[in-house]
Amino acid sequence: MSSSDPAATPAEPGPQDTSADVSCDVLVIGGGINGAGIARDLAGRGWSVVLCEQHDLARHTSSASTKLIHGGLRYLEHGQIGLVRKALQEREGLLRGAPHIMAPLRFVLPHDAAMRPAWMIRAGLWLYDHLARRDFLPGSGQIALEGHVLGRPLQSGWRQAFVYSDGWVDDARLVVLCAQDARDRGATILTHTRCHQLRPLAQGWEALLAHHDPHSARLTHHVAVRARLVVNAAGPWADQVQAMMAADAPGARPPARHLRLVKGSHIVLPRLFEHDHAYIFQGHDRRIVFAIPYEQRFTLIGTTDVDHVGGPGTAAIDEAEVAYLCDAVNRYFRQPVRPLDVVWSYAGVRPLMDGERSGKASAVTRDYRLQRHAGAAPWLTVWGGKITTFRKLSEQAGDVAGELLHDRRPAWTREAVLPGGRLLDLIEAEVDPVTDMAEFQRCLRQRHPWMDLGLVRRWSRQYGAQVLHLLEGVQQRADLGAEIAPGVHEAELFYLRRQEWAFTGDDVLWRRTKLGLHLSADQREAVSRWMAAQGGR
């Protein structure tokens, strides 16, 4: 689980070297969306929490999604109505609680009569509209593509389309905001800190955590933690953490359903259409591919579903996946795309539950399971999950934790707002997420007229109301400090280090922001050099 150079890394100490540096109620292993969400939920219930993440927050699966808040229309076809309903019930609450990093998004589904009759799609969309309450998202409809703005990017053979609502999310920032909320409620967040050992005690656990320098991956120090409960939210590494627990703890057996690692890859292309809707396409193999407006100047295409072989941290897109995604969109768009057009790509490993380990990867459930053990050294392991249901999963994990700790405490996150999501700090009244964000941007520029519109839009979308903290004491652009790269000032980089655990150029350019898409290689290197000069902490 670590990529450090063995020759440059001191030997890991044995159990005789440990002493309790930190004591807590719960140790959460894993800093993806499930780990950060669970830490937030537990800290908000008043338990003392330590979260350790071996790399950066959202370094792997949780920053490699299709970036959607959605029920999963295609899951209806697989009969997963319970999963779809659970996700749809979360959708609008999430959009309200984080309007800066989430937004409603309309999807266009061109109708292919050879795949399904129109009545079947209408029935599916009616169900999708009514499985959960909607307060502000519009329902589905049907349009003629000829002469319509939504039809212009498509080949002339596509005549009809269906339109429905879901949402978009900045996935990596969602993880960071959950970690911030957890920290603000008392949790300790340790990034670049790997759980090296877990040893059951007469009551609880002793864990040895190894901290590595973010820049060199060299081991710098150890932290010994005593916890009453361990939560394994390690995502693709959950099997490995479970095996570490099982070595000494009775009852920590792997689950009956095994973890199936499925790679999902995405490509980013120069913008393929001008409007603000997304497209959902279906290939000849009946797999779904999305084309989503991305970062103003780009279109995001994804995803693939390929069984992953190798370590969870080694996922990378291959030529066959790039060709597959290009072919999928070329079936629909007038403007042909080629692999040479790809400006960026990313891949992540989804840890999915699959008892059979057979059949198409795209058909494996995206639902989750919580496995628990209530012994003297209690533990809870999270298997599977998807971004849209992270809050519900975290809430249920908090309920289970209360049972294992013999101290049930009430849930609290259903109506809670994530850091930066309370736009009433600047605007007078809330209407809906889109209207509120537009008004927030207007008020922000009115308060700071020296800010150009591009900076207002980017900072309001990334930080929401927290931008007011970033701008404390700033009266003019010069107060932001040196401009390390176009639009990237020292004030923002210091803020990201202090408040968001960003220590490397990649942390800033590809996870806290997507500035890597907008800067040249030399400009990205300038940001990386600045971050490295500040040190690892």
Tab-separated table of N, CA, C and O in Angstrom, residues 221-289:
chain	number	residue	atom	x	y	z
A	221	HIS	N	7.906	9.393	10.196
A	221	HIS	CA	7.671	9.056	11.589
A	221	HIS	C	6.473	8.109	11.700
A	221	HIS	O	5.761	7.887	10.721
A	222	HIS	N	6.298	7.568	12.892
A	222	HIS	CA	5.163	6.690	13.180
A	222	HIS	C	4.239	7.339	14.195
A	222	HIS	O	4.667	8.168	15.004
A	223	VAL	N	2.973	6.953	14.128
A	223	VAL	CA	1.982	7.366	15.116
A	223	VAL	C	1.283	6.102	15.605
A	223	VAL	O	0.797	5.305	14.794
A	224	ALA	N	1.270	5.897	16.907
A	224	ALA	CA	0.551	4.764	17.491
A	224	ALA	C	-0.806	5.243	17.988
A	224	ALA	O	-0.888	6.247	18.703
A	225	VAL	N	-1.838	4.545	17.594
A	225	VAL	CA	-3.207	4.946	17.920
A	225	VAL	C	-3.917	3.812	18.638
A	225	VAL	O	-3.846	2.648	18.195
A	226	ARG	N	-4.572	4.134	19.729
A	226	ARG	CA	-5.469	3.180	20.381
A	226	ARG	C	-6.894	3.628	20.114
A	226	ARG	O	-7.240	4.789	20.359
A	227	ALA	N	-7.703	2.696	19.619
A	227	ALA	CA	-9.081	3.020	19.239
A	227	ALA	C	-10.022	1.961	19.773
A	227	ALA	O	-9.680	0.776	19.822
A	228	ARG	N	-11.207	2.374	20.143
A	228	ARG	CA	-12.208	1.417	20.600
A	228	ARG	C	-12.815	0.651	19.433
A	228	ARG	O	-13.298	-0.472	19.599
A	229	LEU	N	-12.818	1.256	18.250
A	229	LEU	CA	-13.434	0.671	17.060
A	229	LEU	C	-12.599	1.050	15.839
A	229	LEU	O	-12.102	2.166	15.753
A	230	VAL	N	-12.456	0.114	14.899
A	230	VAL	CA	-11.786	0.388	13.632
A	230	VAL	C	-12.819	0.301	12.509
A	230	VAL	O	-13.592	-0.661	12.436
A	231	VAL	N	-12.831	1.316	11.650
A	231	VAL	CA	-13.676	1.315	10.456
A	231	VAL	C	-12.771	1.180	9.234
A	231	VAL	O	-11.911	2.033	9.005
A	232	ASN	N	-12.974	0.125	8.492
A	232	ASN	CA	-12.209	-0.137	7.274
A	232	ASN	C	-12.994	0.441	6.097
A	232	ASN	O	-13.953	-0.144	5.621
A	233	ALA	N	-12.565	1.633	5.643
A	233	ALA	CA	-13.190	2.276	4.490
A	233	ALA	C	-12.132	2.502	3.419
A	233	ALA	O	-12.047	3.562	2.803
A	234	ALA	N	-11.308	1.474	3.191
A	234	ALA	CA	-10.142	1.598	2.327
A	234	ALA	C	-10.451	1.384	0.856
A	234	ALA	O	-9.537	1.337	0.033
A	235	GLY	N	-11.726	1.251	0.505
A	235	GLY	CA	-12.098	1.141	-0.906
A	235	GLY	C	-11.451	-0.056	-1.579
A	235	GLY	O	-11.617	-1.192	-1.131
A	236	PRO	N	-10.684	0.164	-2.651
A	236	PRO	CA	-10.053	-0.965	-3.351
A	236	PRO	C	-9.057	-1.734	-2.494
A	236	PRO	O	-8.676	-2.847	-2.846
A	237	TRP	N	-8.605	-1.125	-1.390
A	237	TRP	CA	-7.680	-1.791	-0.478
A	237	TRP	C	-8.409	-2.448	0.705
A	237	TRP	O	-7.768	-2.929	1.630
A	238	ALA	N	-9.725	-2.466	0.696
A	238	ALA	CA	-10.474	-2.991	1.852
A	238	ALA	C	-10.141	-4.446	2.128
A	238	ALA	O	-10.065	-4.868	3.286
A	239	ASP	N	-9.937	-5.236	1.075
A	239	ASP	CA	-9.551	-6.634	1.271
A	239	ASP	C	-8.241	-6.739	2.050
A	239	ASP	O	-8.091	-7.592	2.927
A	240	GLN	N	-7.280	-5.880	1.713
A	240	GLN	CA	-5.976	-5.936	2.368
A	240	GLN	C	-6.074	-5.535	3.834
A	240	GLN	O	-5.451	-6.143	4.700
A	241	VAL	N	-6.852	-4.493	4.119
A	241	VAL	CA	-7.024	-4.086	5.512
A	241	VAL	C	-7.754	-5.171	6.291
A	241	VAL	O	-7.404	-5.482	7.436
A	242	GLN	N	-8.757	-5.786	5.650
A	242	GLN	CA	-9.487	-6.864	6.316
A	242	GLN	C	-8.557	-8.038	6.628
A	242	GLN	O	-8.639	-8.640	7.700
A	243	ALA	N	-7.663	-8.348	5.701
A	243	ALA	CA	-6.713	-9.433	5.939
A	243	ALA	C	-5.776	-9.091	7.088
A	243	ALA	O	-5.399	-9.964	7.877
A	244	MET	N	-5.380	-7.821	7.204
A	244	MET	CA	-4.517	-7.393	8.300
A	244	MET	C	-5.242	-7.568	9.633
A	244	MET	O	-4.658	-8.013	10.623
A	245	MET	N	-6.530	-7.244	9.675
A	245	MET	CA	-7.298	-7.449	10.900
A	245	MET	C	-7.495	-8.924	11.191
A	245	MET	O	-7.411	-9.371	12.330
A	246	ALA	N	-7.739	-9.695	10.140
A	246	ALA	CA	-8.054	-11.117	10.318
A	246	ALA	C	-6.866	-11.904	10.831
A	246	ALA	O	-7.029	-12.979	11.417
A	247	ALA	N	-5.646	-11.374	10.634
A	247	ALA	CA	-4.454	-12.107	11.051
A	247	ALA	C	-4.449	-12.355	12.560
A	247	ALA	O	-3.952	-13.384	13.026
A	248	ASP	N	-5.001	-11.418	13.325
A	248	ASP	CA	-4.965	-11.554	14.787
A	248	ASP	C	-6.327	-11.494	15.455
A	248	ASP	O	-6.444	-11.781	16.640
A	249	ALA	N	-7.352	-11.086	14.694
A	249	ALA	CA	-8.656	-10.864	15.319
A	249	ALA	C	-9.650	-11.926	14.890
A	249	ALA	O	-9.965	-12.030	13.698
A	250	PRO	N	-10.158	-12.716	15.810
A	250	PRO	CA	-11.187	-13.684	15.442
A	250	PRO	C	-12.426	-12.983	14.913
A	250	PRO	O	-12.823	-11.944	15.410
A	251	GLY	N	-13.001	-13.560	13.868
A	251	GLY	CA	-14.223	-13.006	13.312
A	251	GLY	C	-14.004	-12.035	12.180
A	251	GLY	O	-14.951	-11.615	11.536
A	252	ALA	N	-12.736	-11.650	11.921
A	252	ALA	CA	-12.469	-10.681	10.850
A	252	ALA	C	-12.237	-11.394	9.523
A	252	ALA	O	-11.257	-11.174	8.840
A	253	ARG	N	-13.132	-12.294	9.183
A	253	ARG	CA	-13.007	-13.036	7.928
A	253	ARG	C	-13.460	-12.178	6.762
A	253	ARG	O	-14.282	-11.277	6.928
A	254	PRO	N	-12.946	-12.472	5.563
A	254	PRO	CA	-13.449	-11.777	4.368
A	254	PRO	C	-14.943	-12.048	4.207
A	254	PRO	O	-15.459	-13.041	4.707
A	255	PRO	N	-15.666	-11.169	3.512
A	255	PRO	CA	-17.110	-11.340	3.359
A	255	PRO	C	-17.444	-12.474	2.405
A	255	PRO	O	-16.614	-12.917	1.616
A	256	ALA	N	-18.677	-12.932	2.493
A	256	ALA	CA	-19.123	-13.981	1.570
A	256	ALA	C	-19.065	-13.467	0.133
A	256	ALA	O	-18.712	-14.192	-0.786
A	257	ARG	N	-19.414	-12.195	-0.061
A	257	ARG	CA	-19.288	-11.582	-1.376
A	257	ARG	C	-17.895	-10.968	-1.493
A	257	ARG	O	-17.458	-10.221	-0.635
A	258	HIS	N	-17.210	-11.286	-2.551
A	258	HIS	CA	-15.852	-10.798	-2.719
A	258	HIS	C	-15.844	-9.450	-3.425
A	258	HIS	O	-16.793	-9.057	-4.086
A	259	LEU	N	-14.715	-8.759	-3.284
A	259	LEU	CA	-14.532	-7.477	-3.926
A	259	LEU	C	-14.043	-7.703	-5.345
A	259	LEU	O	-13.067	-8.420	-5.574
A	260	ARG	N	-14.725	-7.096	-6.285
A	260	ARG	CA	-14.308	-7.158	-7.685
A	260	ARG	C	-13.815	-5.772	-8.084
A	260	ARG	O	-14.549	-4.794	-7.984
A	261	LEU	N	-12.571	-5.688	-8.517
A	261	LEU	CA	-11.980	-4.418	-8.895
A	261	LEU	C	-12.244	-4.167	-10.370
A	261	LEU	O	-11.794	-4.923	-11.232
A	262	VAL	N	-12.976	-3.087	-10.640
A	262	VAL	CA	-13.371	-2.744	-12.001
A	262	VAL	C	-12.797	-1.367	-12.335
A	262	VAL	O	-13.051	-0.394	-11.617
A	263	LYS	N	-12.046	-1.291	-13.412
A	263	LYS	CA	-11.436	-0.029	-13.819
A	263	LYS	C	-12.407	0.778	-14.665
A	263	LYS	O	-13.009	0.265	-15.608
A	264	GLY	N	-12.548	2.041	-14.309
A	264	GLY	CA	-13.337	2.971	-15.103
A	264	GLY	C	-12.439	4.090	-15.598
A	264	GLY	O	-11.762	4.743	-14.806
A	265	SER	N	-12.387	4.295	-16.907
A	265	SER	CA	-11.509	5.299	-17.492
A	265	SER	C	-12.321	6.372	-18.202
A	265	SER	O	-13.418	6.113	-18.706
A	266	HIS	N	-11.760	7.581	-18.244
A	266	HIS	CA	-12.406	8.733	-18.866
A	266	HIS	C	-11.403	9.481	-19.721
A	266	HIS	O	-10.194	9.454	-19.451
A	267	ILE	N	-11.913	10.157	-20.733
A	267	ILE	CA	-11.087	11.038	-21.540
A	267	ILE	C	-11.708	12.433	-21.549
A	267	ILE	O	-12.921	12.580	-21.380
A	268	VAL	N	-10.867	13.437	-21.727
A	268	VAL	CA	-11.315	14.818	-21.827
A	268	VAL	C	-10.889	15.353	-23.193
A	268	VAL	O	-9.726	15.210	-23.588
A	269	LEU	N	-11.847	15.953	-23.900
A	269	LEU	CA	-11.636	16.469	-25.246
A	269	LEU	C	-11.949	17.960	-25.288
A	269	LEU	O	-12.686	18.468	-24.437
A	270	PRO	N	-11.413	18.679	-26.271
A	270	PRO	CA	-11.889	20.051	-26.470
A	270	PRO	C	-13.401	20.039	-26.666
A	270	PRO	O	-13.975	19.089	-27.190
A	271	ARG	N	-14.058	21.105	-26.241
A	271	ARG	CA	-15.516	21.169	-26.181
A	271	ARG	C	-16.166	20.730	-27.502
A	271	ARG	O	-15.825	21.217	-28.576
A	272	LEU	N	-17.120	19.803	-27.381
A	272	LEU	CA	-17.788	19.236	-28.555
A	272	LEU	C	-19.142	19.887	-28.827
A	272	LEU	O	-19.725	19.649	-29.886
A	273	PHE	N	-19.675	20.674	-27.886
A	273	PHE	CA	-20.952	21.354	-28.076
A	273	PHE	C	-21.004	22.562	-27.158
A	273	PHE	O	-20.276	22.637	-26.161
A	274	GLU	N	-21.872	23.517	-27.490
A	274	GLU	CA	-21.877	24.809	-26.809
A	274	GLU	C	-22.884	24.901	-25.668
A	274	GLU	O	-22.734	25.740	-24.782
A	275	HIS	N	-23.924	24.097	-25.671
A	275	HIS	CA	-24.981	24.234	-24.656
A	275	HIS	C	-24.563	23.584	-23.342
A	275	HIS	O	-23.484	22.996	-23.230
A	276	ASP	N	-25.468	23.672	-22.337
A	276	ASP	CA	-25.117	23.235	-20.985
A	276	ASP	C	-25.707	21.884	-20.602
A	276	ASP	O	-25.631	21.482	-19.435
A	277	HIS	N	-26.309	21.155	-21.555
A	277	HIS	CA	-26.818	19.813	-21.269
A	277	HIS	C	-25.708	18.770	-21.466
A	277	HIS	O	-24.710	19.036	-22.142
A	278	ALA	N	-25.909	17.598	-20.886
A	278	ALA	CA	-25.027	16.458	-21.113
A	278	ALA	C	-25.755	15.443	-21.986
A	278	ALA	O	-26.990	15.483	-22.118
A	279	TYR	N	-24.995	14.529	-22.567
A	279	TYR	CA	-25.581	13.455	-23.363
A	279	TYR	C	-25.311	12.115	-22.686
A	279	TYR	O	-24.273	11.911	-22.053
A	280	ILE	N	-26.268	11.212	-22.839
A	280	ILE	CA	-26.090	9.834	-22.410
A	280	ILE	C	-26.309	8.960	-23.639
A	280	ILE	O	-27.382	8.977	-24.245
A	281	PHE	N	-25.259	8.260	-24.035
A	281	PHE	CA	-25.271	7.432	-25.240
A	281	PHE	C	-25.214	5.955	-24.857
A	281	PHE	O	-24.734	5.598	-23.786
A	282	GLN	N	-25.673	5.123	-25.770
A	282	GLN	CA	-25.542	3.682	-25.569
A	282	GLN	C	-24.898	3.064	-26.804
A	282	GLN	O	-25.323	3.315	-27.932
A	283	GLY	N	-23.815	2.312	-26.570
A	283	GLY	CA	-23.095	1.698	-27.670
A	283	GLY	C	-23.753	0.421	-28.147
A	283	GLY	O	-24.763	-0.039	-27.601
A	284	HIS	N	-23.160	-0.149	-29.195
A	284	HIS	CA	-23.677	-1.409	-29.735
A	284	HIS	C	-23.639	-2.522	-28.685
A	284	HIS	O	-24.420	-3.481	-28.760
A	285	ASP	N	-22.717	-2.405	-27.723
A	285	ASP	CA	-22.618	-3.417	-26.657
A	285	ASP	C	-23.577	-3.130	-25.509
A	285	ASP	O	-23.527	-3.806	-24.484
A	286	ARG	N	-24.430	-2.097	-25.668
A	286	ARG	CA	-25.454	-1.697	-24.701
A	286	ARG	C	-24.869	-1.033	-23.444
A	286	ARG	O	-25.584	-0.764	-22.496
A	287	ARG	N	-23.566	-0.743	-23.442
A	287	ARG	CA	-22.979	0.010	-22.335
A	287	ARG	C	-23.286	1.487	-22.491
A	287	ARG	O	-23.423	2.009	-23.593
A	288	ILE	N	-23.343	2.182	-21.349
A	288	ILE	CA	-23.653	3.611	-21.320
A	288	ILE	C	-22.357	4.420	-21.337
A	288	ILE	O	-21.397	4.106	-20.629
A	289	VAL	N	-22.353	5.482	-22.128
A	289	VAL	CA	-21.247	6.445	-22.134
A	289	VAL	C	-21.846	7.843	-22.034
A	289	VAL	O	-22.811	8.167	-22.723
